[in-house]
CSV table of C-alpha atoms in Angstrom, one decimal:
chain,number,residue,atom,x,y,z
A,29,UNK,CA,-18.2,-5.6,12.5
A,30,UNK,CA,-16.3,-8.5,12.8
A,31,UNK,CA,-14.4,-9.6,9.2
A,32,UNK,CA,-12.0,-12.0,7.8
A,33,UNK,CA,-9.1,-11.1,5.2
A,34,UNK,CA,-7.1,-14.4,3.6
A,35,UNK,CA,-4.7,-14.0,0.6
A,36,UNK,CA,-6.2,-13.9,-2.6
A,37,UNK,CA,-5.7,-17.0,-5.2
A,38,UNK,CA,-5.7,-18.7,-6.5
A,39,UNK,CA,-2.7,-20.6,-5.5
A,40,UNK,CA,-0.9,-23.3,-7.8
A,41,UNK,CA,1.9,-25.4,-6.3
A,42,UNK,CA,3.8,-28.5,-7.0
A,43,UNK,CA,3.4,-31.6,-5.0
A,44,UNK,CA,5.9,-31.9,-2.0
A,45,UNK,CA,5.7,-27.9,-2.1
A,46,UNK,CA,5.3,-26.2,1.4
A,47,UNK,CA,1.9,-24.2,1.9
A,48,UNK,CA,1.1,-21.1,3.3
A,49,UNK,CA,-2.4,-19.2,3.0
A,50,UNK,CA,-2.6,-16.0,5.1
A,51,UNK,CA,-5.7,-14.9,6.9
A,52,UNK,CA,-5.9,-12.0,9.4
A,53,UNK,CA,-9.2,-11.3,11.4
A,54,UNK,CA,-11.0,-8.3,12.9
A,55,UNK,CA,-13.1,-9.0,16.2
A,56,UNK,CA,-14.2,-7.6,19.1
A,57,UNK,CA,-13.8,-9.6,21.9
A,58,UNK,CA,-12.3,-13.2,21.3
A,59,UNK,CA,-13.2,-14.6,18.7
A,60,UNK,CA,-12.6,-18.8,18.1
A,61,UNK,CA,-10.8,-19.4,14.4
A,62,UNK,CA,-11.7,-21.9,12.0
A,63,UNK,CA,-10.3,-23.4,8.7
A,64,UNK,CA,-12.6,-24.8,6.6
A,65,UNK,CA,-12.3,-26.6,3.0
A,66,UNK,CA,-14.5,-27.3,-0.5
A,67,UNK,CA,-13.5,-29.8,-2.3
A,68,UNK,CA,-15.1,-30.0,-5.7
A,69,UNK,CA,-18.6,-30.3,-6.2
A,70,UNK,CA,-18.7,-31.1,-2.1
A,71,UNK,CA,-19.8,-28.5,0.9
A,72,UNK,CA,-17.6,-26.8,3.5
A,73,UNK,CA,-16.1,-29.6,5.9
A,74,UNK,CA,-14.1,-28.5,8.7
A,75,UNK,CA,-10.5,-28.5,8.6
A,76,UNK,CA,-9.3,-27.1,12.1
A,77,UNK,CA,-9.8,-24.8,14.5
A,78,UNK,CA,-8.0,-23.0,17.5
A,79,UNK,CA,-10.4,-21.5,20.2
A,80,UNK,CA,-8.1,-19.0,21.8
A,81,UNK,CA,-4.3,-17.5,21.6
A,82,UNK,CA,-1.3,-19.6,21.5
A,83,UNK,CA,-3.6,-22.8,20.6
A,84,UNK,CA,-2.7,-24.9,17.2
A,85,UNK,CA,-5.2,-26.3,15.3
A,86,UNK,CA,-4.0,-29.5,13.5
A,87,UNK,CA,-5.1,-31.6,11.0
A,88,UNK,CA,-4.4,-33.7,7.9
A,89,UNK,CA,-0.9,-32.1,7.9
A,90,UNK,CA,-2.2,-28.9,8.1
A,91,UNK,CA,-1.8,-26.5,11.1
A,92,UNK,CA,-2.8,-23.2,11.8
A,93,UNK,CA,-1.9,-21.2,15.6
A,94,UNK,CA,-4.0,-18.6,16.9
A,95,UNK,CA,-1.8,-15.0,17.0
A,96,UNK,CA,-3.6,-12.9,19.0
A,97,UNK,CA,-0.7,-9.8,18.6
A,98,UNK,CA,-0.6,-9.9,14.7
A,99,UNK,CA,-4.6,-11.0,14.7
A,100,UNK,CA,-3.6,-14.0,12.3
A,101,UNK,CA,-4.4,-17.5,11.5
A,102,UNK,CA,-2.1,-18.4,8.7
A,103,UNK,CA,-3.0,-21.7,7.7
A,104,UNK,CA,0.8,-24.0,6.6
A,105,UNK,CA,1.3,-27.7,5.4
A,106,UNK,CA,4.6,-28.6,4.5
A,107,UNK,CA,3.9,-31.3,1.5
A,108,UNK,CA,0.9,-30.4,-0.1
A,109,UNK,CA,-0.7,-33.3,-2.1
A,110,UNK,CA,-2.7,-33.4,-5.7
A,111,UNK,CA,-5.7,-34.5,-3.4
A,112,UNK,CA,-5.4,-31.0,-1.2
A,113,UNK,CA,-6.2,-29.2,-4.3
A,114,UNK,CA,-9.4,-27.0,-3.2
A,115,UNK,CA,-10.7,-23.9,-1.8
A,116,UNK,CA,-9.8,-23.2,1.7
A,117,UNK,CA,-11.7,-20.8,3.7
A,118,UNK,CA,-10.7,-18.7,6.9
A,119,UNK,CA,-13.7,-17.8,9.4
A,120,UNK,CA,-14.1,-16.7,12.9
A,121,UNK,CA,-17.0,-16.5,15.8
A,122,UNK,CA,-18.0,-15.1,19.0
A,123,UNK,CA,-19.6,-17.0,21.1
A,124,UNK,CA,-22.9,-17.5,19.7
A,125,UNK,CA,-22.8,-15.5,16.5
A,126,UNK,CA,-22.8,-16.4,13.1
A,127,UNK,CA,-19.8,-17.6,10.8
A,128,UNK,CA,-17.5,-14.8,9.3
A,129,UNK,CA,-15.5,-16.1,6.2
A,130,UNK,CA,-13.0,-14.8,4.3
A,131,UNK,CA,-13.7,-15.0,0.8
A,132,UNK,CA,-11.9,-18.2,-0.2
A,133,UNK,CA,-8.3,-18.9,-1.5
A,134,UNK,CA,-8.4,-21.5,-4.8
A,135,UNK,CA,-5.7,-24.0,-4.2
A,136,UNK,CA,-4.5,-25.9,-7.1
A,137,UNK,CA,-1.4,-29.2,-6.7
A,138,UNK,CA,-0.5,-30.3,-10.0
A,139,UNK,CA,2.1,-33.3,-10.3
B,70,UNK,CA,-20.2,-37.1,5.2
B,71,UNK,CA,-22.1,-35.0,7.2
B,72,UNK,CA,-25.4,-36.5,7.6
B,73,UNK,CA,-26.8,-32.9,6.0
B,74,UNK,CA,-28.7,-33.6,2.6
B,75,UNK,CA,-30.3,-30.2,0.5
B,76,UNK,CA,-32.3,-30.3,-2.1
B,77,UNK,CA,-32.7,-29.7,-4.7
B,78,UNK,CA,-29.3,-30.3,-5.6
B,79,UNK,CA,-29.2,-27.4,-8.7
B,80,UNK,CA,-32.2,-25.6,-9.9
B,81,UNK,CA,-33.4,-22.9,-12.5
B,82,UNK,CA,-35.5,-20.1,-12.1
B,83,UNK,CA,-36.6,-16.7,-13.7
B,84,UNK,CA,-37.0,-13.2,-12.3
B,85,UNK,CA,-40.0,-12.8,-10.0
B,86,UNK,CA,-40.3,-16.5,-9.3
B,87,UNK,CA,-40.5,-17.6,-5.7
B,88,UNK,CA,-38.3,-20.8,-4.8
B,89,UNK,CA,-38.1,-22.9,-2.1
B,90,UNK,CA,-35.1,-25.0,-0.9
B,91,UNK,CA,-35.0,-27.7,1.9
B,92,UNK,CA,-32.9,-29.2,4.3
B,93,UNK,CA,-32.7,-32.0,6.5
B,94,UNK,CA,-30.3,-31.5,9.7
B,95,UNK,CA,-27.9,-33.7,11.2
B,96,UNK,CA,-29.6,-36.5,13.6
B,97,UNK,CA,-29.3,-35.1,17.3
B,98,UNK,CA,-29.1,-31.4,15.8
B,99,UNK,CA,-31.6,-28.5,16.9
B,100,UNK,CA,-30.3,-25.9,15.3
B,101,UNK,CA,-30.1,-24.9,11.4
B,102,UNK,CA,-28.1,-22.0,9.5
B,103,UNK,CA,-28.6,-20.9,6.2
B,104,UNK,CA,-25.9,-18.9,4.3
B,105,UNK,CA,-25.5,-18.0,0.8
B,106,UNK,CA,-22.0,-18.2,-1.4
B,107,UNK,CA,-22.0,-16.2,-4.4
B,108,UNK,CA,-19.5,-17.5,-7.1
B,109,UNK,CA,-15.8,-16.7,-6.0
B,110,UNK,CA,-17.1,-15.3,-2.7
B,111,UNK,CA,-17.0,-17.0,1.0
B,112,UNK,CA,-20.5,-17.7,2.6
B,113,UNK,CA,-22.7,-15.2,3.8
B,114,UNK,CA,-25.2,-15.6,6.7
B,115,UNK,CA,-28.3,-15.0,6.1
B,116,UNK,CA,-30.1,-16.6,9.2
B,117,UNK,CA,-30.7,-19.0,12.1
B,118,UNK,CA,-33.2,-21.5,13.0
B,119,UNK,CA,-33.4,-23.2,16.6
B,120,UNK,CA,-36.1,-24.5,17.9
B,121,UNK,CA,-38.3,-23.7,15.5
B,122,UNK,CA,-37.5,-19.9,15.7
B,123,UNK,CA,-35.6,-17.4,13.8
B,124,UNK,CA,-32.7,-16.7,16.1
B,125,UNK,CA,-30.3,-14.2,14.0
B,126,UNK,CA,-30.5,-12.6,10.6
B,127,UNK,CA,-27.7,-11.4,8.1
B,128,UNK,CA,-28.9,-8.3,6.1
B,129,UNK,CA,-30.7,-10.0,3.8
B,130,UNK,CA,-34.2,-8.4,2.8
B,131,UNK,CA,-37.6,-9.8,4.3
B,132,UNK,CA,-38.2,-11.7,0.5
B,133,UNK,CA,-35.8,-14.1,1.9
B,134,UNK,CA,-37.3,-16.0,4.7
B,135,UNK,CA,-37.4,-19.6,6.4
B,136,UNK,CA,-38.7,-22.4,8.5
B,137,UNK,CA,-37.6,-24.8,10.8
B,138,UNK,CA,-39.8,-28.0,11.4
B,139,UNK,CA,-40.4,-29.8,14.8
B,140,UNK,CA,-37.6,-32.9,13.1
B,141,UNK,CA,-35.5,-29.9,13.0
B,142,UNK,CA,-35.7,-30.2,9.1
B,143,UNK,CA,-35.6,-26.5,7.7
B,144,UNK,CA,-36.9,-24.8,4.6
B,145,UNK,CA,-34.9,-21.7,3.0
B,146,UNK,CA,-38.0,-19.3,0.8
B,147,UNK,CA,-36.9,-16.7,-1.5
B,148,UNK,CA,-39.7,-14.7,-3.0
B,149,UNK,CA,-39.1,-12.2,-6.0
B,150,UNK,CA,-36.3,-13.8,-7.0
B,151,UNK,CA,-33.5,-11.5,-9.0
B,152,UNK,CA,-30.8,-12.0,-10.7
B,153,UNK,CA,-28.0,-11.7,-8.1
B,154,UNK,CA,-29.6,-14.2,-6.1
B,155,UNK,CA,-28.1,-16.6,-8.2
B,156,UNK,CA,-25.2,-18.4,-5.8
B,157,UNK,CA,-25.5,-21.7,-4.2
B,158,UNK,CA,-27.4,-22.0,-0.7
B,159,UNK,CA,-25.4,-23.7,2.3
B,160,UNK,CA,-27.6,-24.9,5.1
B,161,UNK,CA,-25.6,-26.1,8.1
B,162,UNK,CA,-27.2,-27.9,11.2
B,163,UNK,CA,-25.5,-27.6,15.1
B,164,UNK,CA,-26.2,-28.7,18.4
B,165,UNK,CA,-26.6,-25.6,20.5
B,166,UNK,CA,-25.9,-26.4,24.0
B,167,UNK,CA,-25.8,-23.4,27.1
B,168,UNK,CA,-26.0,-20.9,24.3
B,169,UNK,CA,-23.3,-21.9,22.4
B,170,UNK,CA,-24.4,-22.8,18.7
B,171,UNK,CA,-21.9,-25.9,18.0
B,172,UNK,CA,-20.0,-26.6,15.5
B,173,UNK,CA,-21.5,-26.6,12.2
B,174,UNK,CA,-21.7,-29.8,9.0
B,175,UNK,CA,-22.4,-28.1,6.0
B,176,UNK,CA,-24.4,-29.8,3.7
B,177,UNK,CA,-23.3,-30.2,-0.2
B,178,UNK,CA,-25.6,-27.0,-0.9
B,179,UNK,CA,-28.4,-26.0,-3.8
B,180,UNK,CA,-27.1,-24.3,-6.7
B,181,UNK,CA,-29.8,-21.6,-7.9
B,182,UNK,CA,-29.3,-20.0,-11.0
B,183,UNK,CA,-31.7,-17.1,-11.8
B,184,UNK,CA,-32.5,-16.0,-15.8
């Protein structure tokens, strides 16, 4: 079945540092790509999302391009901020199936 | 915000107990997900509600089952509870149009913890 593999964390960087968290998916067919984020003590809110190859999802600084030939959807920022600090969670869908999700990479920005 | 509101917010319950969490969908919405996030795990599906109807099921066993009300307000019912049920229950409301289910607002979640 369809999955989703993201880097494990968690992740610590220093503000103004440049982000990278990898994600590769599995699919049959073709799938659309999400990014989603937790913040503390909040649910899932949508970060981006790229529907099929070649797109860029953008958002708050963040981007994330759909690469159909390596199956990827790395999500980059290049200054992360104390206020990114969360958990950030790659997922993919089929048309009208469910949410896959990766299982989360913990990102922390200290000062 | 999202306009999606769960409650209760945290909960505990023992082994065998039967609990029951709600959820009240985004206005304009007509369809409802449930999914389940174990601690340091990603969400897992466990099933869909439109129009009143389950339409899609994660492999979840039949003591977890659910409702959807005709506000599109949804219920989540998990009989027999055991321990590793213990995570914190996302419910997520969509607009599915031409069979497509939407994009999904999570709500904040229930937190159940199992003794």
């Amino acid at each position: 079945g369809d999955s989703v593999t993201q880097m494990e964390g968690p992740v610590t960087l220093s503000e103004e540092a440049f982000l990278t968290i990898n994600c590769t998916y599995t699919a049959t067919g073709y799938p659309s790509l999400f990014w989603y984020v937790q913040y503390p003590g909040e649910g899932l809110q949508l970060l981006l999302k790229a529907t099929k190859a070649d797109d860029k999802g953008s958002n708050k600084g963040f981007e994330a391009t759909y690469r159909k030939e390596t199956t990827s959807f790395h999500l980059e920022k290049g200054s992360v901020q104390v206020s990114d600090s969360a958990v950030y969670f790659c997922a993919l869908a089929s048309g009208n199936t469910p949410l896959v999700f990766g299982k989360g990479t913990r990102l922390s920005v200290i000062a | 915000e999202t306009g999606v509101t769960q409650s209760p917010t945290h909960l505990i319950k023992t082994r065998g107990q039967q609990v029951t969490l709600r959820c009240s969908s985004q206005s304009g919405h007509n369809t409802v997900s449930w999914y389940q996030q174990a601690l340091g795990q990603g969400p897992q599906f466990i099933f869909q509600y439109y129009r009143e109807e389950e339409n899609g099921r994660g492999n979840f066993p039949p003591r977890f089952s659910g409702l959807q009300f005709p506000n599109y307000s949804s219920e989540l019912n998990v009989n027999a509870l055991e321990l590793d049920d213990s995570a914190l229950y996302l419910c997520a409301s969509s607009l599915r149009t031409r069979g497509n289910t939407g994009e999904l607002f999570f709500g904040e979640g229930s937190r159940l913890t199992v003794l």
